CSV table of C-alpha atoms and ligand atoms in Angstrom, one decimal:
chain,number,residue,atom,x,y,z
A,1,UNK,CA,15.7,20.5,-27.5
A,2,UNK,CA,15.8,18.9,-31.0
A,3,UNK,CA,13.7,19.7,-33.7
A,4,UNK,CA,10.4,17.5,-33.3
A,5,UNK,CA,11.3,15.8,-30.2
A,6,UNK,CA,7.8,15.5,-28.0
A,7,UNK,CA,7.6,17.1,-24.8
A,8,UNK,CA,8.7,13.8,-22.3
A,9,UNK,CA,7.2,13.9,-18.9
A,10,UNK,CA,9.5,11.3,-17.3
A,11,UNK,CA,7.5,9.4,-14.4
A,12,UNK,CA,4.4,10.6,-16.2
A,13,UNK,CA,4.9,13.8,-13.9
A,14,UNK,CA,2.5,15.9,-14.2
A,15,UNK,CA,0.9,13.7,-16.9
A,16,UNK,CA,-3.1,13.1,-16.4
A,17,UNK,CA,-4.3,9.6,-17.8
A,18,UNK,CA,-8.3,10.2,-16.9
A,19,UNK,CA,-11.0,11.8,-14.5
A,20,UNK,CA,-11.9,10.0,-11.0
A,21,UNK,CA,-14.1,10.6,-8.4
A,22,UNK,CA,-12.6,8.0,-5.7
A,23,UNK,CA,-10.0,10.1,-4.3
A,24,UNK,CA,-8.2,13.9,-3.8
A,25,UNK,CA,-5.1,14.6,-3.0
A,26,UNK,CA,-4.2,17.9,-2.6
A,27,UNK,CA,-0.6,18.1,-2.1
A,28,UNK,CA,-0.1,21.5,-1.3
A,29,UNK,CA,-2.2,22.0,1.3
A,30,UNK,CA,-1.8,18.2,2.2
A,31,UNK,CA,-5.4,17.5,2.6
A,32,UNK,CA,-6.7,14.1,1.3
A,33,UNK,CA,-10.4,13.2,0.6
A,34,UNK,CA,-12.0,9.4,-0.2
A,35,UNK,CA,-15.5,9.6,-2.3
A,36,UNK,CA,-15.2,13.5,-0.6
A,37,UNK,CA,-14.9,12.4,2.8
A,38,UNK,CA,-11.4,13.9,5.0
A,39,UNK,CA,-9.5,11.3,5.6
A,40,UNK,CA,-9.4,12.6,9.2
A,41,UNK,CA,-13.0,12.4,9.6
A,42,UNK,CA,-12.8,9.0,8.3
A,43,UNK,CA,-10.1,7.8,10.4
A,44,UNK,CA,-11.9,9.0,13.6
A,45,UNK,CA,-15.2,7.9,12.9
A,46,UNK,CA,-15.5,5.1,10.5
A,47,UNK,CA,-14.3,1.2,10.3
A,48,UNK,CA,-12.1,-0.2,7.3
A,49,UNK,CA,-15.4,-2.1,6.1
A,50,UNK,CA,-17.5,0.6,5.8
A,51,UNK,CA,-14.3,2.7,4.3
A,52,UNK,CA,-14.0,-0.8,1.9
A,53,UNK,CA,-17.8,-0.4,0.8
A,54,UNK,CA,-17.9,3.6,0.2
A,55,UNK,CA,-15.0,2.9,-2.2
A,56,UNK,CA,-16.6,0.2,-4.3
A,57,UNK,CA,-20.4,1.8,-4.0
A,58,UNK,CA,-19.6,5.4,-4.1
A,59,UNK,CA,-21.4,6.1,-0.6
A,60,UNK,CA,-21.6,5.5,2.4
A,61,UNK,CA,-23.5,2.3,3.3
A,62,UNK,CA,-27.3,1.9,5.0
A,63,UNK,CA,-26.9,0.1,8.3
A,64,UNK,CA,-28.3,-3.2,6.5
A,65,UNK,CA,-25.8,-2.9,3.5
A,66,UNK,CA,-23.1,-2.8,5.6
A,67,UNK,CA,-24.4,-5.4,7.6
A,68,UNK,CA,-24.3,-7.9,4.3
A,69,UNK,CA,-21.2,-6.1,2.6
A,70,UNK,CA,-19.7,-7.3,5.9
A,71,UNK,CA,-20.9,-10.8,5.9
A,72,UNK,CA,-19.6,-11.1,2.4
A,73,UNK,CA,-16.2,-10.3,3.4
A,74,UNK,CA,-16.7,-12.5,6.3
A,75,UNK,CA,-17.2,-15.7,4.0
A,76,UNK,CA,-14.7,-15.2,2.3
A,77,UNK,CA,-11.9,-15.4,4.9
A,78,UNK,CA,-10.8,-19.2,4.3
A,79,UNK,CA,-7.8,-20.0,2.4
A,80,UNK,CA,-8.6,-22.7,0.1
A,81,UNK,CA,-6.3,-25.5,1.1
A,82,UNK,CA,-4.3,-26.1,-2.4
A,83,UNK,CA,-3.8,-22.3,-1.9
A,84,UNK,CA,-2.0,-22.8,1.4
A,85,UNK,CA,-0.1,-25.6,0.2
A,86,UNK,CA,1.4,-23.0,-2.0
A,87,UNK,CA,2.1,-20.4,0.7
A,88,UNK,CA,4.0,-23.6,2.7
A,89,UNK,CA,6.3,-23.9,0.1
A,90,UNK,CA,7.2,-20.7,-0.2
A,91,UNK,CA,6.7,-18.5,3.0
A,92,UNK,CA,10.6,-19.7,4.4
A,93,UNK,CA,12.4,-18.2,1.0
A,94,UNK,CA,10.9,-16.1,-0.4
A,95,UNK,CA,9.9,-12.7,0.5
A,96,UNK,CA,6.4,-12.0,1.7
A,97,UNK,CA,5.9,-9.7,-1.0
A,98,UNK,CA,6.8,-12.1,-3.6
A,99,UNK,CA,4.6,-15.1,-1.7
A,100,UNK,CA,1.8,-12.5,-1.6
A,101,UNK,CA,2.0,-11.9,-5.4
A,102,UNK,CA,1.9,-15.5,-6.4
A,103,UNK,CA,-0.7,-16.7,-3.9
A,104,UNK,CA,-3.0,-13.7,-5.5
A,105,UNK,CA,-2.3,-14.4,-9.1
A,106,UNK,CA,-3.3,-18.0,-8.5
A,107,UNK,CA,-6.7,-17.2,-7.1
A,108,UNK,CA,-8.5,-17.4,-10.0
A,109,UNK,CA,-7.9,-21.2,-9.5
A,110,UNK,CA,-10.6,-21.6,-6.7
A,111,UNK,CA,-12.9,-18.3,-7.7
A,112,UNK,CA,-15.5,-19.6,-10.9
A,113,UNK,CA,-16.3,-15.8,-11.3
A,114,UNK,CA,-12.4,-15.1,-12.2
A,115,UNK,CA,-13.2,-13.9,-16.0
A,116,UNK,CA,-16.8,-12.6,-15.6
A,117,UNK,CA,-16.0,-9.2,-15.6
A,118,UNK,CA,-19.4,-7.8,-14.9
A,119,UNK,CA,-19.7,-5.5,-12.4
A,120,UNK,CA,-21.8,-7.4,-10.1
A,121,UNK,CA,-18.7,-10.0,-10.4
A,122,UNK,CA,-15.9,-7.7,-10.1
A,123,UNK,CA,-17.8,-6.5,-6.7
A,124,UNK,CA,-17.8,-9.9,-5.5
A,125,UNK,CA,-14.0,-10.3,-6.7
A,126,UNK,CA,-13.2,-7.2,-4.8
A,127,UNK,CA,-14.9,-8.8,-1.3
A,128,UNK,CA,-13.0,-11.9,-2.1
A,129,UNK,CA,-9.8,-10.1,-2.9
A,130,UNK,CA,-10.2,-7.8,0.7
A,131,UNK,CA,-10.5,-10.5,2.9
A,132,UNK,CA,-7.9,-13.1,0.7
A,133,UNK,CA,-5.3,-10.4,0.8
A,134,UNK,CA,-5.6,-10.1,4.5
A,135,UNK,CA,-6.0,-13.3,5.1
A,136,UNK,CA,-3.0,-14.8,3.3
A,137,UNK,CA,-0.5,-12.0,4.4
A,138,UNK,CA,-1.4,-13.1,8.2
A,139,UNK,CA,-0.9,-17.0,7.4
A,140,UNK,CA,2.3,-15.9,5.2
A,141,UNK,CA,3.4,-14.7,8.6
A,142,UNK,CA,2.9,-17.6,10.6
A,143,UNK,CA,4.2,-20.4,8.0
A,144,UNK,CA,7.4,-19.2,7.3
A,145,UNK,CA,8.1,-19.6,11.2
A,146,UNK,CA,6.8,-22.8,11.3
A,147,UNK,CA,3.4,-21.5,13.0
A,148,UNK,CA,0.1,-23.2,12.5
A,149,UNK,CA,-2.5,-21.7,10.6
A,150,UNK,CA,-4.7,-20.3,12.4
A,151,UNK,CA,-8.5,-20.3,10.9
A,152,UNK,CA,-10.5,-17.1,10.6
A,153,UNK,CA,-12.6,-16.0,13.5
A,154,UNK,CA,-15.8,-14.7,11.9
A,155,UNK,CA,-17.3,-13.0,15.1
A,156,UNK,CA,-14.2,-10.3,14.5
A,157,UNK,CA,-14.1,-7.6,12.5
A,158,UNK,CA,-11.8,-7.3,9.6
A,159,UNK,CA,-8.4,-6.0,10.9
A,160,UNK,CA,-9.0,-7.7,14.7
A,161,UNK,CA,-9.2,-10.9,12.8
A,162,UNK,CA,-6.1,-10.3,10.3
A,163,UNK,CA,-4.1,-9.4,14.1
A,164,UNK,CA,-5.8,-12.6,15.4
A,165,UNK,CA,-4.8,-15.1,12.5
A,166,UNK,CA,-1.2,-13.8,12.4
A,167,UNK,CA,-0.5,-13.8,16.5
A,168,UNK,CA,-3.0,-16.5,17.2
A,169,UNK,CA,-4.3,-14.5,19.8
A,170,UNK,CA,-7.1,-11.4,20.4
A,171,UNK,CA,-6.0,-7.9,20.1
A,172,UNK,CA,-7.1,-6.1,22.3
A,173,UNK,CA,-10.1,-3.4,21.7
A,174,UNK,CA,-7.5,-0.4,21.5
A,175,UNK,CA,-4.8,-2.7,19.0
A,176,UNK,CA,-7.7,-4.2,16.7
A,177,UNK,CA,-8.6,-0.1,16.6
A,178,UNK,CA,-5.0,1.0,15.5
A,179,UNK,CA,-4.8,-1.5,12.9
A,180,UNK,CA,-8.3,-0.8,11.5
A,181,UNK,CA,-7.6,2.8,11.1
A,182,UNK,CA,-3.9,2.1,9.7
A,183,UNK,CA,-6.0,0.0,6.9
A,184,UNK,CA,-8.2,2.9,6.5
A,185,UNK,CA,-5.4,5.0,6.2
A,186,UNK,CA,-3.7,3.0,3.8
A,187,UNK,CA,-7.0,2.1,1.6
A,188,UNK,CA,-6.4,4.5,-1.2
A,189,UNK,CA,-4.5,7.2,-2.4
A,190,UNK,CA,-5.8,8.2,-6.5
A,191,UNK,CA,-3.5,7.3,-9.1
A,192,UNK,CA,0.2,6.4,-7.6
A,193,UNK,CA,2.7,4.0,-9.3
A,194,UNK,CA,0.7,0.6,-8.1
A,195,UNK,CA,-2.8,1.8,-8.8
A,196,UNK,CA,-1.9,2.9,-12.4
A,197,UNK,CA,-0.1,-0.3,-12.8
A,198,UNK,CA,-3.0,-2.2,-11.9
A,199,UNK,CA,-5.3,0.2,-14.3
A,200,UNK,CA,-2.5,-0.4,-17.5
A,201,UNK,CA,-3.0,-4.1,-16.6
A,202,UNK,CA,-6.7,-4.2,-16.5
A,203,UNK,CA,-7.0,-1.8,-19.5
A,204,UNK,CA,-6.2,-4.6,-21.6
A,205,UNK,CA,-9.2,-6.4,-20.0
A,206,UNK,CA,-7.2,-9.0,-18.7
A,207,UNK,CA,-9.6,-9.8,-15.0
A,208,UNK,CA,-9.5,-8.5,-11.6
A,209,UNK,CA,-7.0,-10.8,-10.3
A,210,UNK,CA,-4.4,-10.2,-13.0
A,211,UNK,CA,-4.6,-6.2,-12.2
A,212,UNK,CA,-4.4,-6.8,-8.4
A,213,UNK,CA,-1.0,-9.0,-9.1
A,214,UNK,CA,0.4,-6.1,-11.1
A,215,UNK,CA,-0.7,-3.8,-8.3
A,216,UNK,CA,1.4,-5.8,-5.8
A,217,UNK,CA,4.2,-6.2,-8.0
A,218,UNK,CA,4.6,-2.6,-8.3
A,219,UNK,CA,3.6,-2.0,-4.6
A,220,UNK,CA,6.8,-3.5,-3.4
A,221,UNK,CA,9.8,-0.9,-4.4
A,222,UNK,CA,11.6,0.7,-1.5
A,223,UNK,CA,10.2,4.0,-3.2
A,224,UNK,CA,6.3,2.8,-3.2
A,225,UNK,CA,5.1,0.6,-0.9
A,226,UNK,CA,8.1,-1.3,0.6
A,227,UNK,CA,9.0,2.2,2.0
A,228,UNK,CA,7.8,1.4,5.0
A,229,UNK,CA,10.4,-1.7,5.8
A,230,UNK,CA,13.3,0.5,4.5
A,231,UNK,CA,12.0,3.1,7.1
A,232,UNK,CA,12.0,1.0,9.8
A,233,UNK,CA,15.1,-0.8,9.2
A,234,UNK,CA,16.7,3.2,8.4
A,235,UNK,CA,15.5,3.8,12.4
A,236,UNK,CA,16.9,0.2,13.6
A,237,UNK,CA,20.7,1.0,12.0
A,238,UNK,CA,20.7,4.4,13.3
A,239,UNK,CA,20.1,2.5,16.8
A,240,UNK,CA,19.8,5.6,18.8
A,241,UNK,CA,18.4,9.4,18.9
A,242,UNK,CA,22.1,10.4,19.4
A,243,UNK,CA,23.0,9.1,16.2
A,244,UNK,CA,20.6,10.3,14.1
A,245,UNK,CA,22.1,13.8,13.2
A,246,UNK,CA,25.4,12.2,11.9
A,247,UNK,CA,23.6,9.6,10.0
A,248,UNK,CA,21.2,12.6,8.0
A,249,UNK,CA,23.6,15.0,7.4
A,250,UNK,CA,25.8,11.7,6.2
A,251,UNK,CA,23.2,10.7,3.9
A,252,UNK,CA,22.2,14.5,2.7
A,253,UNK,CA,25.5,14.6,1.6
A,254,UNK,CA,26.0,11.6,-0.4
A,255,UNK,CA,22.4,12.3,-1.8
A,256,UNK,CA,21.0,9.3,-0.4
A,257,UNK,CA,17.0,8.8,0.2
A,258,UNK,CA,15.4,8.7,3.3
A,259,UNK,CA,13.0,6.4,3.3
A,260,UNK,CA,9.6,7.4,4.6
A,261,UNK,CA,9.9,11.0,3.2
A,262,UNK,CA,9.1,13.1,0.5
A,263,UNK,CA,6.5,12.4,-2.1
A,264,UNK,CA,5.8,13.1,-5.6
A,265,UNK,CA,2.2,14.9,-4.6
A,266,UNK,CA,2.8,16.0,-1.0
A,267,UNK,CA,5.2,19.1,-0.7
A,268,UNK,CA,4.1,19.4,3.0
A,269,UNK,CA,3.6,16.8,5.7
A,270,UNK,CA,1.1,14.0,4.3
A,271,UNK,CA,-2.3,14.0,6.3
A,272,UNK,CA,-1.7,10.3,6.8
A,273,UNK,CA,1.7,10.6,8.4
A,274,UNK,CA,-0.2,13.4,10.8
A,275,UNK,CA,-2.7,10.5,12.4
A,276,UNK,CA,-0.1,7.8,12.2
A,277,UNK,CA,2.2,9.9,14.7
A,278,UNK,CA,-0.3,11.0,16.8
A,279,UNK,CA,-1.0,7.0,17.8
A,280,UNK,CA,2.7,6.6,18.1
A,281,UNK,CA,2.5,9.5,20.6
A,282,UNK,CA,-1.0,7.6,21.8
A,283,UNK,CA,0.7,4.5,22.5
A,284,UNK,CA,4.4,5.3,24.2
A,285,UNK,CA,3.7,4.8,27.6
A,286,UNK,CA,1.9,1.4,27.4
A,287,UNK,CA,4.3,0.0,24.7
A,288,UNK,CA,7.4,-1.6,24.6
A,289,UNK,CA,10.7,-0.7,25.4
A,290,UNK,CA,11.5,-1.7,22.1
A,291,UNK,CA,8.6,0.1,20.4
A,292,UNK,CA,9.7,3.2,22.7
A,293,UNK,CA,13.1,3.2,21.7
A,294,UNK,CA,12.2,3.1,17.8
A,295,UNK,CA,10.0,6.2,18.5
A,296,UNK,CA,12.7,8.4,20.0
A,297,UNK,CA,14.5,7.7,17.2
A,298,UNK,CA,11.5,8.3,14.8
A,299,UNK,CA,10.6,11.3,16.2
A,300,UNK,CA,14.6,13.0,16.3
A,301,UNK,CA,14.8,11.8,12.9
A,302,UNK,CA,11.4,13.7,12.3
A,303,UNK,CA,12.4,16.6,13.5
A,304,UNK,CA,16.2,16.9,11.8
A,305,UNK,CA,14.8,16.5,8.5
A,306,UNK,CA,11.9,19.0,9.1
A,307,UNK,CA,14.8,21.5,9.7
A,308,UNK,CA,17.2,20.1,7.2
A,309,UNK,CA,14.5,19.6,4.0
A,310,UNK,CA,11.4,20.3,5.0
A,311,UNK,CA,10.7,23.9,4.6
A,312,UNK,CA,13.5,24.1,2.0
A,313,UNK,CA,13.0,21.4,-0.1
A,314,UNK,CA,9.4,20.8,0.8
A,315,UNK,CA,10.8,17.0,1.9
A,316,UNK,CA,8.2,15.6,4.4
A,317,UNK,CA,7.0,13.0,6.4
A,318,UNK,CA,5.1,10.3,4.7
A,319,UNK,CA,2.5,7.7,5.3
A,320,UNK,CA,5.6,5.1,5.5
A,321,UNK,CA,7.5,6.8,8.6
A,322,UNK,CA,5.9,6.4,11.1
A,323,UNK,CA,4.3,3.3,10.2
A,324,UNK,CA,6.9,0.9,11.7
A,325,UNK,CA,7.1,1.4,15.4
A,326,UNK,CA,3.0,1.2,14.8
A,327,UNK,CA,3.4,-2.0,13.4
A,328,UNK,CA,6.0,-3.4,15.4
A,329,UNK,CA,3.7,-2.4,18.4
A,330,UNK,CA,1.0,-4.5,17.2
A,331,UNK,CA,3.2,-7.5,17.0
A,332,UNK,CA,3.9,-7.5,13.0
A,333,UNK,CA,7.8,-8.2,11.8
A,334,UNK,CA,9.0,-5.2,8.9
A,335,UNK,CA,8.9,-7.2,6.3
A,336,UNK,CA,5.2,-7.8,7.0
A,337,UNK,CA,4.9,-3.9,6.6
A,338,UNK,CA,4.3,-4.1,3.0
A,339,UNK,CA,1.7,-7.4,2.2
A,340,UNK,CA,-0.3,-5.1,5.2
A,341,UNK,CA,-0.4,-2.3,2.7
A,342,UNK,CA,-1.2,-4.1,0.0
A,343,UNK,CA,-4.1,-5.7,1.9
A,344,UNK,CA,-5.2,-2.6,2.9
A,345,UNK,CA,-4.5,-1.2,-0.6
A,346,UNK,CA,-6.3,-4.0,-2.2
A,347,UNK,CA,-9.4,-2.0,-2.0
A,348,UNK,CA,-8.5,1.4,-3.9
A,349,UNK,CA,-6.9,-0.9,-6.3
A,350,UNK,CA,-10.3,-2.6,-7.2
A,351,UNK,CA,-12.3,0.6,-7.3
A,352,UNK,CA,-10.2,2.2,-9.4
A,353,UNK,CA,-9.8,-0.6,-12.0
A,354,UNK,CA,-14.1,-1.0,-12.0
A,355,UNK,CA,-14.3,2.8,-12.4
A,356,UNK,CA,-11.6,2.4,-15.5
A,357,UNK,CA,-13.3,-0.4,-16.8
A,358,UNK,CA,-16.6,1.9,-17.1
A,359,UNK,CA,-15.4,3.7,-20.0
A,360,UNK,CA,-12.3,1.5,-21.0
A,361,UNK,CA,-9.5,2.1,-23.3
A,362,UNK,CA,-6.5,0.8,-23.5
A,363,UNK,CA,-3.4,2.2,-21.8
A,364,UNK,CA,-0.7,2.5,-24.4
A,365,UNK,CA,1.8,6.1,-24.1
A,366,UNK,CA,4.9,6.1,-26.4
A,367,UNK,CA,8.2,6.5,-25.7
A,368,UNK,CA,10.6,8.7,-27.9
A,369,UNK,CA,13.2,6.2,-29.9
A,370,UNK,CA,16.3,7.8,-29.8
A,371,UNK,CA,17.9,4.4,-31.1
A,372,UNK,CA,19.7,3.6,-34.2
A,373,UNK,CA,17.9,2.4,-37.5
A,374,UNK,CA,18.8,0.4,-40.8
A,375,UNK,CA,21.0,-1.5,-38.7
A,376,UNK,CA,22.9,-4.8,-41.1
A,377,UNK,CA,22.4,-8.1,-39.7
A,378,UNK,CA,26.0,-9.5,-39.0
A,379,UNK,CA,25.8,-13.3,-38.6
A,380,UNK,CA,26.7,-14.7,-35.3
A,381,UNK,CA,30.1,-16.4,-37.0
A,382,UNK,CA,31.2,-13.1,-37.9
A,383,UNK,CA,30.2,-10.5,-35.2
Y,401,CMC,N1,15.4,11.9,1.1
Y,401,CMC,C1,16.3,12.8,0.7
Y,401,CMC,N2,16.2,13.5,-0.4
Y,401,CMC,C2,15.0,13.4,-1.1
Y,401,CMC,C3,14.0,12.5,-0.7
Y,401,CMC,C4,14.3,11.7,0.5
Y,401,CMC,N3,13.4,10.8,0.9
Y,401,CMC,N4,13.0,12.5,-1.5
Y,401,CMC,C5,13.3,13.4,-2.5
Y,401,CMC,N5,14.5,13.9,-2.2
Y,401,CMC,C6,15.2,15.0,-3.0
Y,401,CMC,C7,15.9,14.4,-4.2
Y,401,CMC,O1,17.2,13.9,-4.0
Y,401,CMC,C8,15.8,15.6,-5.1
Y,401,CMC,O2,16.9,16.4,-4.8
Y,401,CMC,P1,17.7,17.3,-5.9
Y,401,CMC,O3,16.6,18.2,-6.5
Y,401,CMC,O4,18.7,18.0,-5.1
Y,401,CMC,O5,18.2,16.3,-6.9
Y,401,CMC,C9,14.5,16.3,-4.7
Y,401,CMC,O6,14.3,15.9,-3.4
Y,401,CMC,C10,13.4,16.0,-5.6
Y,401,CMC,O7,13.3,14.6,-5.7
Y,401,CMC,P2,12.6,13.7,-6.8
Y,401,CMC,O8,13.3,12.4,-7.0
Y,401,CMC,O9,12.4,14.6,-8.0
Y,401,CMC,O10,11.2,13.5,-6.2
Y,401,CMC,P3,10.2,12.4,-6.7
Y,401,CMC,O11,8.9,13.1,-6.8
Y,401,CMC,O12,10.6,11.7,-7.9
Y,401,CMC,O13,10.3,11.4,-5.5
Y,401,CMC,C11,9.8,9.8,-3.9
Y,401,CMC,C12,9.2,11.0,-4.7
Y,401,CMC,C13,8.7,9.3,-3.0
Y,401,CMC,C14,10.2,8.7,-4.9
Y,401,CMC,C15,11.0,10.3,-3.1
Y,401,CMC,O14,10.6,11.4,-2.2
Y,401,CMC,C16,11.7,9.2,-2.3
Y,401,CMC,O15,12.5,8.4,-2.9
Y,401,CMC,N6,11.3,9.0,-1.0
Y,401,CMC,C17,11.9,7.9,-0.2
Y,401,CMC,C18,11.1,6.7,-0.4
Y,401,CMC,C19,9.7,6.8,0.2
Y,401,CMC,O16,9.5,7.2,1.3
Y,401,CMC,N7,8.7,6.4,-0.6
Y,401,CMC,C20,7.3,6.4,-0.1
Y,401,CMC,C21,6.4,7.4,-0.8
Y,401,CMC,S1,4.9,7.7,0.0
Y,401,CMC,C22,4.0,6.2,0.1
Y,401,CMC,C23,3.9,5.4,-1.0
Y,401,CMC,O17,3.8,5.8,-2.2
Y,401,CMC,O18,3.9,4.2,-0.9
């Protein structure tokens, strides 16, 4: 080490930024908690609303607050049209991802609370930003096949209606329930790369929508959020269970990722990852041949990778595994995977930028120059 260089934490490892009381991961013992509720408990018994309100209220809502936390969300389910105009022209080249982003970033253009950051506004925002998020990621998916739009249904509930407006048609009780508790399970997760990037944006009290945008943008790297895609096209190319062993140990050795494991927290197998495969198991025998394919192949690759890194390098399953053959189940193409997390996402994101804002300051860490100085200028004619 040289004399007077700072202790560098690279990836902020290890590095806390401030206190919370939204969520606790404990990655040893792989146990996850929302407002101090297991996520298990959650999953099994709760809705993605109510899950929605106890992370922007702090508690679990009165049967009337969830009543109007729910009608709130409800209202706020229609695209405004210029904002679908600008979905149409990108949906067909652009990915998802990137047509989420921009269609977020320009909501501020039909919202007149967009810079009132009280925090009766930024509760409002959040609602908006919940059922927006949802809302455009569904038409995103219909209009870059040349689908209709189809216009929210406000007798369903949050997820049924994001699974109605993107396949035009009701789930069924059992599919709206998957994909409610695949929002839950995706609704927060403390301080990861997209939530602090949404926090560093809003520390500089930029608005709501402008840290969401930043959340998305950071949301979408193959080693965040856009995860899940790379997982499930990892299961598609190894095309069959009895190829999976030579495509691992290939990959081991040329020190390749693979996607949908390991974790910077979780050194065992991530609660979430737990649930997700135990609905995978849930639905093989009334699913597809297709969706029972990709789970044989899911489930060998599961178990070489226990044996190859888990115990050993503590490299384990995460939320973004099993994920895919979930997905594809419920009708939803991969590179859908990741606009879904970000709409269930959308959420944590908000609390956590209204908890920041409570005692603000502006995020701004150093980085150690290790650059020249007193450099001479050498005109351009000359260099
Ligand atoms: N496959 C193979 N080896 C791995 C993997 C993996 N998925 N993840 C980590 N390793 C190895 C890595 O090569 C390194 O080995 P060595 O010590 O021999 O150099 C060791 O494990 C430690 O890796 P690291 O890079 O220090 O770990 P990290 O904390 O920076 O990485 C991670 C965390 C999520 C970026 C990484 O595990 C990864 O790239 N996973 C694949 C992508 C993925 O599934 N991401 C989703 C994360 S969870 C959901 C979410 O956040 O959205």
């Amino acid at each position: 080490m040289m004399a007077g260089r700072p202790q560098i934490n690279l990836g902020l490892e290890g590095v806390y930024f401030d206190e919370s009381r939204i969520c606790k991961v404990d990655g040893q013992k792989g146990e996850l908690y929302y407002m101090g509720y297991p996520i298990a408990e959650l999953a099994a018994r709760s809705t993605y609303e109510e899950v929605c309100y106890l992370l922007l209220y702090g508690k679990l809502p009165k049967r009337t607050e969830l009543g109007a936390f729910t009608s709130q969300l409800r209202e706020s389910r229609q695209i405004p049209e210029g904002l679908l105009s600008l979905i149409r022209s990108m949906a067909k080249k652009a990915h998802p991802m990137d047509t989420l982003r921009t269609a977020i970033s320009a909501l501020p253009a039909y919202d007149k609370e967009a810079y009132d950051n009280s925090t009766a506004a930024n509760l409002r925002k959040s609602a908006r930003l919940i059922s927006q998020t949802a809302s455009i990621t569904a038409a995103i998916g219909r209009l870059r096949q040349n689908k209709v739009y189809v216009t929210p249904d406000n007798t369903l509930g949050h997820a049924e209606n994001f699974l109605y407006m993107l396949n035009g048609s009701r789930p069924s009780p059992k599919e709206a329930r998957i994909m409610d508790t695949m929002m839950m399970l995706h609704a927060e997760h403390s301080s990861n790369a997209s939530t602090f990037t949404t926090i560093a944006a809003g520390s500089t009290l930029s608005d709501m929508y402008a840290a969401v945008t930043a959340g998305i943008a950071a949301l979408k790297g193959p080693l965040h959020g856009g995860a899940d895609e790379a997982a499930l096209r990892m299961v598609r190319a190894i095309g069959d269970p009895g190829n999976a062993e030579r495509y691992i140990d290939q990959a081991i050795a040329k020190k390749q990722r693979i996607m949908g494991f390991g974790h910077r927290i979780y050194k065992t197998y991530d609660p979430r990852a737990k649930i997700i495969r135990s609905y995978l198991l849930e639905l093989h025998n009334t699913s597809s041949k297709e969706v029972r394919r990709l789970t044989g192949i899911a489930l060998k690759v599961e178990e070489l990778m226990v044996s190859k890194l888990g115990k050993q390098k503590g490299i384990w399953p995460n939320v973004d595994f099993f994920s895919g053959p979930v997905y594809v189940a419920a009708g939803i193409p991969a590179d859908l995977f990741t606009p879904l997390f970000a709409a269930s996402r959308v959420v944590g994101w908000c609390s956590h930028m209204m908890e920041y804002w409570r005692s603000n300051r502006l995020i701004r860490p150093l980085d150690y120059y290790t650059g020249r100085l007193n450099m001479r200028y050498v005109p351009i004619s000359k260099r």
